[in-house]
Coordinates of C-alpha atoms and ligand atoms in Angstrom, one line a residue:
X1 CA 0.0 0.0 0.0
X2 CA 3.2 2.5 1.0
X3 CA 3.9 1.9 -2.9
X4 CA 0.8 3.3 -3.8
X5 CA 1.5 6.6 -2.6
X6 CA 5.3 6.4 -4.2
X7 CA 5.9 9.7 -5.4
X8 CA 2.9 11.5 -3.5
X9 CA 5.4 11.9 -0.9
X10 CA 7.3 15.0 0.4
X11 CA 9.8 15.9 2.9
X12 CA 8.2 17.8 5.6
X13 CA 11.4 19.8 6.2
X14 CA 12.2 20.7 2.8
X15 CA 9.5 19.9 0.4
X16 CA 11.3 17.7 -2.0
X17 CA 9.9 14.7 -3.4
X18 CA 10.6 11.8 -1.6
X19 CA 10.1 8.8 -3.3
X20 CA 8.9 5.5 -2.2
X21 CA 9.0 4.5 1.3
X22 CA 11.5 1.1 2.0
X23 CA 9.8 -1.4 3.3
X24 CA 9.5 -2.1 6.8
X25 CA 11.5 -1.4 9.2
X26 CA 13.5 1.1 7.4
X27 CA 13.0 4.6 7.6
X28 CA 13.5 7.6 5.2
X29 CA 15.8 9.6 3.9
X30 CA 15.2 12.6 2.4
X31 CA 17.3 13.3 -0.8
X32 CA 17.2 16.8 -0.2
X33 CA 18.5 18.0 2.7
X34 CA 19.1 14.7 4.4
X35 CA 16.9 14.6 7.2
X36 CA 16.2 11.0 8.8
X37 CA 12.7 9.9 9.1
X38 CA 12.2 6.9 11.5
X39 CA 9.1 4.4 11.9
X40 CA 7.6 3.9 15.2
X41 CA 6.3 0.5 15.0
X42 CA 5.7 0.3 11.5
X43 CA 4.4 3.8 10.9
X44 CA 5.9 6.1 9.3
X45 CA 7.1 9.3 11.3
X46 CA 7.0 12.2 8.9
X47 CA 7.7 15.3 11.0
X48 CA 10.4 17.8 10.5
X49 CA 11.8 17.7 14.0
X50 CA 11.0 13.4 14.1
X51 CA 14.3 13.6 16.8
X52 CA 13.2 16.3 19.1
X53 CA 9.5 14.9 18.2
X54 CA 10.2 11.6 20.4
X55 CA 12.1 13.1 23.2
X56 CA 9.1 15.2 24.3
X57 CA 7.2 11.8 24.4
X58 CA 9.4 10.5 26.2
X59 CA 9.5 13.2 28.1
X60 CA 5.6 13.5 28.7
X61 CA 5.9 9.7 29.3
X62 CA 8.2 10.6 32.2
X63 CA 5.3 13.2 33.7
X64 CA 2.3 10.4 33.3
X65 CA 4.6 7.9 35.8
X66 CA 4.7 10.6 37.9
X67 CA 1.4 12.1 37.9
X68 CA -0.2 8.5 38.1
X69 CA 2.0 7.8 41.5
X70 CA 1.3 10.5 42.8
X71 CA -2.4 9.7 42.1
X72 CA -2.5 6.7 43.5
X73 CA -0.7 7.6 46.6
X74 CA -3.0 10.3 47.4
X75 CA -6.0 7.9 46.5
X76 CA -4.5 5.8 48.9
X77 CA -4.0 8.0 51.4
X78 CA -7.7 9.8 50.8
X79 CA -9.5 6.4 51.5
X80 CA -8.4 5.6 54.8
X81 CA -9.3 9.0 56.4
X82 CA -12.4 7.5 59.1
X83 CA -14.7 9.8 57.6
X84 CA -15.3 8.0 53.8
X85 CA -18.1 5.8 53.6
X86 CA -17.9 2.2 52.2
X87 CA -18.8 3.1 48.8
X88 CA -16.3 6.1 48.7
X89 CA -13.7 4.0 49.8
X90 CA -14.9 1.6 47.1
X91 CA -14.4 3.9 44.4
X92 CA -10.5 5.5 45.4
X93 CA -9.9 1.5 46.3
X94 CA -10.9 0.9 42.8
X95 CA -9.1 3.8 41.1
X96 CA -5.9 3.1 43.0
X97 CA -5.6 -0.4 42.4
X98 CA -6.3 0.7 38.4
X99 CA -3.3 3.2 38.6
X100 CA -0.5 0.6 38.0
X101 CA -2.1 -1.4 35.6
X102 CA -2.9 1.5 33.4
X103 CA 0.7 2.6 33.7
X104 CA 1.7 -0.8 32.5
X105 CA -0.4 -1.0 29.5
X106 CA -0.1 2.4 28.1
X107 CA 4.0 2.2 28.7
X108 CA 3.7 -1.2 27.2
X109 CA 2.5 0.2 23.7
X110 CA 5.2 2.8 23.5
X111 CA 8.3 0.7 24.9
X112 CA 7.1 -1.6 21.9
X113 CA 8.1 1.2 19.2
X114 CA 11.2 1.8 21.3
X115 CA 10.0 4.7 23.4
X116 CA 10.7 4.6 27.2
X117 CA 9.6 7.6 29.8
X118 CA 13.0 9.6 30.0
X119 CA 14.3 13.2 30.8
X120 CA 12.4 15.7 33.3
X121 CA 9.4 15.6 32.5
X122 CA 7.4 17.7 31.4
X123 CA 4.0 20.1 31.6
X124 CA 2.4 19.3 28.9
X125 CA 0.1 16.1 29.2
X126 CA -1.1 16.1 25.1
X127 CA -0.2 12.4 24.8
X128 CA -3.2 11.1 26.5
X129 CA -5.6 13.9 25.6
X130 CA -7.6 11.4 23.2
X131 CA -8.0 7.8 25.2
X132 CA -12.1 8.7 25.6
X133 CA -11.8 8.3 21.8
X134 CA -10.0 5.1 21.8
X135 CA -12.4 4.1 23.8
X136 CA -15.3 4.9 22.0
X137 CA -14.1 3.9 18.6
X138 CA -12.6 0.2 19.6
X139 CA -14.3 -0.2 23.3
X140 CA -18.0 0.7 24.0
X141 CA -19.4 -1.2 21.1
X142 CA -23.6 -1.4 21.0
X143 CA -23.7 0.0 25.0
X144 CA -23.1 3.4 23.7
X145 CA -22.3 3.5 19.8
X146 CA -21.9 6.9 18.4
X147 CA -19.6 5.5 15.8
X148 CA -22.2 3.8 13.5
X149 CA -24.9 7.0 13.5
X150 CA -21.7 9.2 12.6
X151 CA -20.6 6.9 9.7
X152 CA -24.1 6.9 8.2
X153 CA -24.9 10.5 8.6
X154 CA -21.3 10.8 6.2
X155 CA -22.3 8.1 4.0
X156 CA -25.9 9.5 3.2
X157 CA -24.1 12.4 2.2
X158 CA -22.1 10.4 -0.5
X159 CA -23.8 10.6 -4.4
X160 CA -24.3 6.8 -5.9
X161 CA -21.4 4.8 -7.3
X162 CA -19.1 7.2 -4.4
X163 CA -15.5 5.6 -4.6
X164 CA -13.1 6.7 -2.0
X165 CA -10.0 6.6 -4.4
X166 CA -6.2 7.2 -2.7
X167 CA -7.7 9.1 0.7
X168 CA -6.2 11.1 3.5
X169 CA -7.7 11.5 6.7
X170 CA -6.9 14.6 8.2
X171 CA -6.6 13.8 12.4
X172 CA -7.8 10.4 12.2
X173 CA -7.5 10.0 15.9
X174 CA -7.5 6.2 16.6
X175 CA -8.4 5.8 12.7
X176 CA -12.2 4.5 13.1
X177 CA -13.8 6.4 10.3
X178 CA -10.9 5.6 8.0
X179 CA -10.8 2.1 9.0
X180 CA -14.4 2.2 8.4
X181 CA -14.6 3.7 5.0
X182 CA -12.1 1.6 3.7
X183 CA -14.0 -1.7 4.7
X184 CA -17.1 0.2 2.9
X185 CA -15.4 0.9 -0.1
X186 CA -12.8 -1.5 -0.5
X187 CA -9.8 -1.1 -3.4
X188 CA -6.2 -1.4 -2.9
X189 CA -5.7 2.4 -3.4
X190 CA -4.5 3.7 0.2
X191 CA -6.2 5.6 2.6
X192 CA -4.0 6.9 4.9
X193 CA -5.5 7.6 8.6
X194 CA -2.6 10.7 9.2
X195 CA -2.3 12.1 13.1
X196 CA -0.1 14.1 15.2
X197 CA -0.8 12.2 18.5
X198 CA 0.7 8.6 18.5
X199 CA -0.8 7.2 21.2
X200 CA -4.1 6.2 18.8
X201 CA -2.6 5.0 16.3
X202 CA -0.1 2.9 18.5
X203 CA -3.4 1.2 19.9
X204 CA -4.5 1.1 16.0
X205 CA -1.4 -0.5 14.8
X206 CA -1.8 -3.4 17.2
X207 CA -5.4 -3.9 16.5
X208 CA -4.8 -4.1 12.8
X209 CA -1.9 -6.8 13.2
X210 CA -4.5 -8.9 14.5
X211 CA -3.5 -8.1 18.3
X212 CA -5.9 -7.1 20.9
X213 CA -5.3 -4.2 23.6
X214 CA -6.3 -3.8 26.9
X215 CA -6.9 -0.5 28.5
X216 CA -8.1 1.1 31.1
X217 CA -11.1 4.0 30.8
X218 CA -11.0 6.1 34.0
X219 CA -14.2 8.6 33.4
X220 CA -13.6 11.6 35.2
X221 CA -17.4 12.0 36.4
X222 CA -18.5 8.3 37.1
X223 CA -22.1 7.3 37.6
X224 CA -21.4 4.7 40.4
X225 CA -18.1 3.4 41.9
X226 CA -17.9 0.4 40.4
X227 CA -17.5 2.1 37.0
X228 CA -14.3 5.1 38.6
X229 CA -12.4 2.6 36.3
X230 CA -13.1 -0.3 34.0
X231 CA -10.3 -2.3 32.0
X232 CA -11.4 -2.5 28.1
X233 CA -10.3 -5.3 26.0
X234 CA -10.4 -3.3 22.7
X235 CA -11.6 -4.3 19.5
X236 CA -10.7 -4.3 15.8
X237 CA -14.5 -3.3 14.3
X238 CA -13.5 -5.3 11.2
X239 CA -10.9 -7.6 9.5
X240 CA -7.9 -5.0 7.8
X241 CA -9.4 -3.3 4.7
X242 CA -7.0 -3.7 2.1
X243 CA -5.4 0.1 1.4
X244 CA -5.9 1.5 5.4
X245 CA -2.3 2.9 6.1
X246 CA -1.2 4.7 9.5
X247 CA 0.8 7.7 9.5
X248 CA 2.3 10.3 12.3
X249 CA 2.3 13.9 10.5
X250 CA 1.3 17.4 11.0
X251 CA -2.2 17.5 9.2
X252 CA -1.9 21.2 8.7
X253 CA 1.2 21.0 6.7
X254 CA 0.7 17.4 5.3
X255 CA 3.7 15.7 3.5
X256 CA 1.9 15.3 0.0
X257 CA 2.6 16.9 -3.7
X258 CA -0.7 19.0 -4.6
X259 CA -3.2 16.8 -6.2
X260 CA -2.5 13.7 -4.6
X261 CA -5.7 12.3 -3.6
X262 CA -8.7 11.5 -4.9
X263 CA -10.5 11.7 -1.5
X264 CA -9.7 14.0 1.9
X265 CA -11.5 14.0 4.6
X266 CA -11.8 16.2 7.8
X267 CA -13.5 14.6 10.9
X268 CA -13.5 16.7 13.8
X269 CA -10.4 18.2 13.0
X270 CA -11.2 21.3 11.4
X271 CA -12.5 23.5 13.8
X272 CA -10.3 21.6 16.4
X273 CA -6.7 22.8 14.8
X274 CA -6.1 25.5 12.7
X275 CA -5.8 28.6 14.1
X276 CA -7.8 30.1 11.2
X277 CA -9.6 27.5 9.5
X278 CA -10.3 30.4 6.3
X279 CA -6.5 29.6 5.4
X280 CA -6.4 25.9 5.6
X281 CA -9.4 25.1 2.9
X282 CA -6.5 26.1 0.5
X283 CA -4.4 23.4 1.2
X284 CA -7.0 20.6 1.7
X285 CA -8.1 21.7 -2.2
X286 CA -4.1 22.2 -2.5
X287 CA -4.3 18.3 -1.6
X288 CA -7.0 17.1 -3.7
X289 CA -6.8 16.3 -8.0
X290 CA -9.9 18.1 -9.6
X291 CA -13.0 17.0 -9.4
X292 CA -11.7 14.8 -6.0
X293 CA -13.9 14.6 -3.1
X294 CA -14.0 16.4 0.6
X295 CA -15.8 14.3 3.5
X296 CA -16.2 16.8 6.1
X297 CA -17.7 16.0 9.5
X298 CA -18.0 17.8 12.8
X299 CA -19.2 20.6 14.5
X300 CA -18.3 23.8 15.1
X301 CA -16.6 23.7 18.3
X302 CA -13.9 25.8 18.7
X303 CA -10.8 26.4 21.0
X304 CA -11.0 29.7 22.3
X305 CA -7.8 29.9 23.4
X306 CA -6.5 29.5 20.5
X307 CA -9.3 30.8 17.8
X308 CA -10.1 34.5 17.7
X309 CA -13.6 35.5 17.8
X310 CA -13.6 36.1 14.0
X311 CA -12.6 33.2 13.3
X312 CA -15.0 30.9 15.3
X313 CA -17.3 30.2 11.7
X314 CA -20.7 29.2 11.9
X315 CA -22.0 26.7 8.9
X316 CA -23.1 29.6 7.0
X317 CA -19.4 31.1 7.0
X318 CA -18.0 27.5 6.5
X319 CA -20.0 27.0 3.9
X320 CA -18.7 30.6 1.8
X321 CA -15.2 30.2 2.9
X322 CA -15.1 26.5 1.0
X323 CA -16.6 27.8 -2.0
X324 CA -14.0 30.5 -1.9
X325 CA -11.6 28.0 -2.1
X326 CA -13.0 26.2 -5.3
X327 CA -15.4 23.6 -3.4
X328 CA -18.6 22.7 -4.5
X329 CA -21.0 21.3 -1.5
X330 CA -23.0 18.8 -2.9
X331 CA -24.6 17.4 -0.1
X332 CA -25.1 17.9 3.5
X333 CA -26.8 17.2 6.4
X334 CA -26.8 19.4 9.6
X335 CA -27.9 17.4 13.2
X336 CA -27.7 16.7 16.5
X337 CA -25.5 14.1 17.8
X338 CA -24.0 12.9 20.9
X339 CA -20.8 12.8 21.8
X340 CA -18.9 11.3 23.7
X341 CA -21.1 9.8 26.0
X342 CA -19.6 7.1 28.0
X343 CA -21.6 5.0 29.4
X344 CA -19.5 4.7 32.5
X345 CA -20.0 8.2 33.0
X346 CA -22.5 11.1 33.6
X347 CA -21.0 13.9 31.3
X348 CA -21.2 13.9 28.0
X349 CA -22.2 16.2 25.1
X350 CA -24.6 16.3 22.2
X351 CA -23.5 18.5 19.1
X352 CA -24.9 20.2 16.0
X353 CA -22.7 17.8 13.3
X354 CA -22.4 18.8 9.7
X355 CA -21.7 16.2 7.7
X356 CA -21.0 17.1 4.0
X357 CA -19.9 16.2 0.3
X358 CA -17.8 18.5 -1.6
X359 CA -16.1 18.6 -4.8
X360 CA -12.9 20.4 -5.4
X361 CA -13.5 23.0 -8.8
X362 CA -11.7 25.7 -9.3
X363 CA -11.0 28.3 -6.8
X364 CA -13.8 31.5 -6.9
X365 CA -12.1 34.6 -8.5
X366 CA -12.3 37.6 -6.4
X367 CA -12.9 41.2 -8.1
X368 CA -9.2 41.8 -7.1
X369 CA -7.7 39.3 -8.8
X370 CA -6.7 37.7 -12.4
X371 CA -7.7 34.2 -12.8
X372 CA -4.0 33.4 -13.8
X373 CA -3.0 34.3 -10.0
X374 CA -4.9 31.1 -8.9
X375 CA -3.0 28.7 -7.6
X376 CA -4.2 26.4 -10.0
X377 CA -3.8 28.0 -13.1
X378 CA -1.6 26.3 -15.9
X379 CA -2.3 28.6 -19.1
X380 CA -0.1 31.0 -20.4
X381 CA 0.8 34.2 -18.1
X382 CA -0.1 37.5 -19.9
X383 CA 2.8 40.3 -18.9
X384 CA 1.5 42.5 -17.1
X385 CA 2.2 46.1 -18.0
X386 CA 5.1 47.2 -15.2
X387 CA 6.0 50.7 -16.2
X388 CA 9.4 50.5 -14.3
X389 CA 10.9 47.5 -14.5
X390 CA 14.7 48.7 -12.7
X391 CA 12.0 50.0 -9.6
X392 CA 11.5 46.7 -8.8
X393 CA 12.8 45.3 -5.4
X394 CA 14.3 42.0 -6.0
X395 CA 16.6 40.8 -8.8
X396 CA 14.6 37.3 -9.5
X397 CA 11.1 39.7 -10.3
X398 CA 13.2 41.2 -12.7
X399 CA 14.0 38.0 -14.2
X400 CA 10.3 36.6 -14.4
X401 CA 8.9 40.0 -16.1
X402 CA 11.5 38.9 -18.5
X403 CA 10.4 35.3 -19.0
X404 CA 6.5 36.4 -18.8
X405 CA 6.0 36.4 -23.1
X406 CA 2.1 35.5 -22.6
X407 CA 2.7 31.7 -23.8
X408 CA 4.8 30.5 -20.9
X409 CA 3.1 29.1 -17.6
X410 CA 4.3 29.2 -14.5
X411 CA 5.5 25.6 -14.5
X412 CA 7.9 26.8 -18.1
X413 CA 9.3 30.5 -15.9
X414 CA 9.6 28.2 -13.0
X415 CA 11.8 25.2 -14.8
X416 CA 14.1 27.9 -17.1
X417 CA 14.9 29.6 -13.5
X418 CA 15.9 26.2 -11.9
X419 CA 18.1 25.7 -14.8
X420 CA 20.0 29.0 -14.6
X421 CA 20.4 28.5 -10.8
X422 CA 18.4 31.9 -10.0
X423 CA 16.1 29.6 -7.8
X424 CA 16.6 26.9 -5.7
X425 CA 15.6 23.1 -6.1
X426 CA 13.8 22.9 -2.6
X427 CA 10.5 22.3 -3.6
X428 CA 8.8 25.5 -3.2
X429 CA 10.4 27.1 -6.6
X430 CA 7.3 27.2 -8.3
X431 CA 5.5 28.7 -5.2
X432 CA 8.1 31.6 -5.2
X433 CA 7.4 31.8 -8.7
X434 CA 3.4 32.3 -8.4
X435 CA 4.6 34.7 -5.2
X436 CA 6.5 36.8 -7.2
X437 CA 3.6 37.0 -10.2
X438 CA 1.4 38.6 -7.9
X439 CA 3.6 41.0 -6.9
X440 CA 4.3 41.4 -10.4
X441 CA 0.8 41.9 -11.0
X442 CA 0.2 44.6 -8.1
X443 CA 3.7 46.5 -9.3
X444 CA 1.4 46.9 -12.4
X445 CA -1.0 48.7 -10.5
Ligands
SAM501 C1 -11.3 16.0 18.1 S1 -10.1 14.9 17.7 C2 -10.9 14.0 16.4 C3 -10.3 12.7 16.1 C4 -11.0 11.8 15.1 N1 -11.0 12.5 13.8 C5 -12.4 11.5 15.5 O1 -13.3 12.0 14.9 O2 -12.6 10.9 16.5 C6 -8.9 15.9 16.9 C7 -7.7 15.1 16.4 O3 -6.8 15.9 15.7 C8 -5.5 15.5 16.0 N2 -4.6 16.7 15.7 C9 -4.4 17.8 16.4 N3 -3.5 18.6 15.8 C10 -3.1 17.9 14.7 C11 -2.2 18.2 13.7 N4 -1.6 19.4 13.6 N5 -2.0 17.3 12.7 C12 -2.6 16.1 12.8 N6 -3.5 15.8 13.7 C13 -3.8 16.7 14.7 C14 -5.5 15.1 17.4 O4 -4.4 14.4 17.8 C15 -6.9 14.4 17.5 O5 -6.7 13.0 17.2

């Protein structure tokens, strides 16, 4: 499957093609600039700073054996006090006791890839911020399924004869939905389930080699003592679909050329992680061939710490900003759903949940600007009509006025620059290139 996305590949530090990905174990090698790219238990580890990457999990590793002593100690020590009654006592009795085991078995899936608790330690706790979603996905089965009403609210969106195609999932999580719509729509094209947090796709990994996990959900609000902490023996929903592939990236930079998939889709990820989700509709249509698909689902629950007012879009906003960026929504569907729900537990939340069907067209023009400025555009590049050329501030703008003779494209000024040397072979020539037409274009006035 790896070989199907030969040559869709990029190096996250530098941008340059990378190739096909050896077989396992090997990692990569970027012929560009040289960086190393490990796998962590058979998935590939496609970050920039992959090094400095693993020593903050081991790090955070380091602050969960910690925190979870600490934990128990203090459970220990809460019990005893003569004023708990039996039931109390039952419940710290029963989290306490949990505390090692759950150490053991989350340890247990990192020391596998080679990743031990090390260093100081550190604040920040992100590496366990998902396990209610592991739990969901692989552990509450028919007692509480919000898995199944999600996956048909998406596939009623879908027109007849839908095929997924090569697919990216942007912040699978633990990977259900991928693994999900690969078993729907099987093909050997890949789908690749891509996440930042490795801790769900660990768990993922093993379930899809035919392995079970064991883990323990600890709700935070339990509805009796008996259920402060409950080991799961996890699940794999279905045999392996052909194509599902796991991979550890940053979803808002993803290692891919432009038009590598025929399908992307965005499950509660979107209003989750960019800071400004009006810039990142570029690159999922950056990421998708023409006419290629976008599965959105989720709601529209933002961060506030990290989202401005402004940028905290309703589905009517949504809805503008992705047809700004060339999408046509096909279908969607708009509804309630719960989320999250444990059934050990008595919180939980029920969301609005757009589910919807896009297809990638071209971008919309804006009054302001050519269509030749799109980031799309392969035709010819009329000159645009710069009254000074000497005024100009860079050398290289210079050079592309000269090249502009209203038959080249960008791809043609972009390949004779790489061959004089006046741009670098990193990747990103051609974007420099379609940078410096627009200021080309406003130096015409
Ligand atoms: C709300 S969860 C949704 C997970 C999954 N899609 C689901 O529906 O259950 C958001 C996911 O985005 C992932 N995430 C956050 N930032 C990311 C990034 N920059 N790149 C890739 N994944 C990211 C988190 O690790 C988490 O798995």
């Amino acid at each position: 499957v790896v070989g199907g996305l030969s040559g869709l590949w990029v190096c996250p530090a530098c941008r340059a093609a990378l190739g096909a990905l050896p077989p396992e174990p090997e990692g990569l090698r970027c012929p560009g600039c040289d960086a190393s790219y490990p796998r962590l238990g058979g998935i590939p580890l496609l970050l920039a700073d992959a090094a400095s990457i693993q020593d903050q999990w081991r790090r955070q590793l380091a602050s969960f054996v910690v925190e979870t002593e600490a934990a128990e100690r203090y459970l220990w020590a809460e019990l005893v006090l003569p004023e708990r009654v039996p039931s109390t006592r039952r419940r710290l009795r029963r989290v306490a006791e949990a505390m090692p085991e759950h150490r053991r078995s989350v340890l247990e899936l990192f020391a596998e890839v080679g990743l031990e608790p090390t260093g100081p330690g550190t604040a920040d706790a992100s590496l366990l911020d998902y396990v209610t979603l592991i739990h969901r996905d692989y552990g509450w089965g028919a007692e509480a399924d919000e898995v199944t009403p999600a996956l048909d609210q998406l596939l009623g969106t879908l027109p007849p004869r839908f095929q997924l195609g090569t697919t990216l999932v942007l912040g699978a999580g633990s990977g259900r939905l991928a693994w999900d719509l690969a078993a729907r729509f099987p093909s050997t094209q890949p789908v690749v389930a891509l996440d930042l947090n490795p801790l769900p796709l660990l768990v993922t990994q093993r379930l899809l080699r035919g392995r079970p996990v064991e883990l323990y959900e600890l709700p935070g609000h339990p509805r009796s003592a008996d259920q402060a902490a409950v080991r799961r023996l996890l699940d794999a929903p279905a045999p392996r679909p052909p194509g599902l592939e796991l991979l550890i990236a940053d979803g808002l930079s993803p290692p891919f050329c432009s038009a590598s998939f025929d399908t992307v889709v965005t499950p509660w990820f979107l209003d989750q992680v960019p800071a400004d989700l009006a810039l990142f509709l570029p690159e999922v249509a950056r990421l998708l061939r023409p006419g290629g698909a976008w599965l959105h689902t989720g709601p529209f629950v933002y961060g506030p710490a990290h989202t401005r007012p402004a940028h905290r879009y309703g589905q009517d906003e949504f809805f503008e900003l992705a047809q700004q960026s060339g999408f046509e929504i096909t279908t969607s569907t708009y509804d309630a759903a719960p989320y999250l729900c444990s059934p050990l537990s008595t919180q939980g939340r029920k969301e609005t949940v757009l589910s919807m069907h896009a297809i990638k067209g071209q971008p919309a023009v804006t009054d302001s600007e050519p269509a030749w400025l799109a980031v799309d555009y392969d035709g010819p590049i009329p000159r645009p009509h710069v009254s000074d050329a000497r005024a100009l501030p860079l050398p290289i703008l210079t050079s592309i006025l000269e090249l502009i003779d209203g038959t080249r494209r960008a791809t043609d000024i972009t390949r004779v620059l790489l061959a004089r040397g006046e741009l670098a072979d990193d990747g990103n020539a051609e974007v420099v290139v379609r940078g410096c037409l627009r200021v080309l274009w406003k130096a015409a006035g």
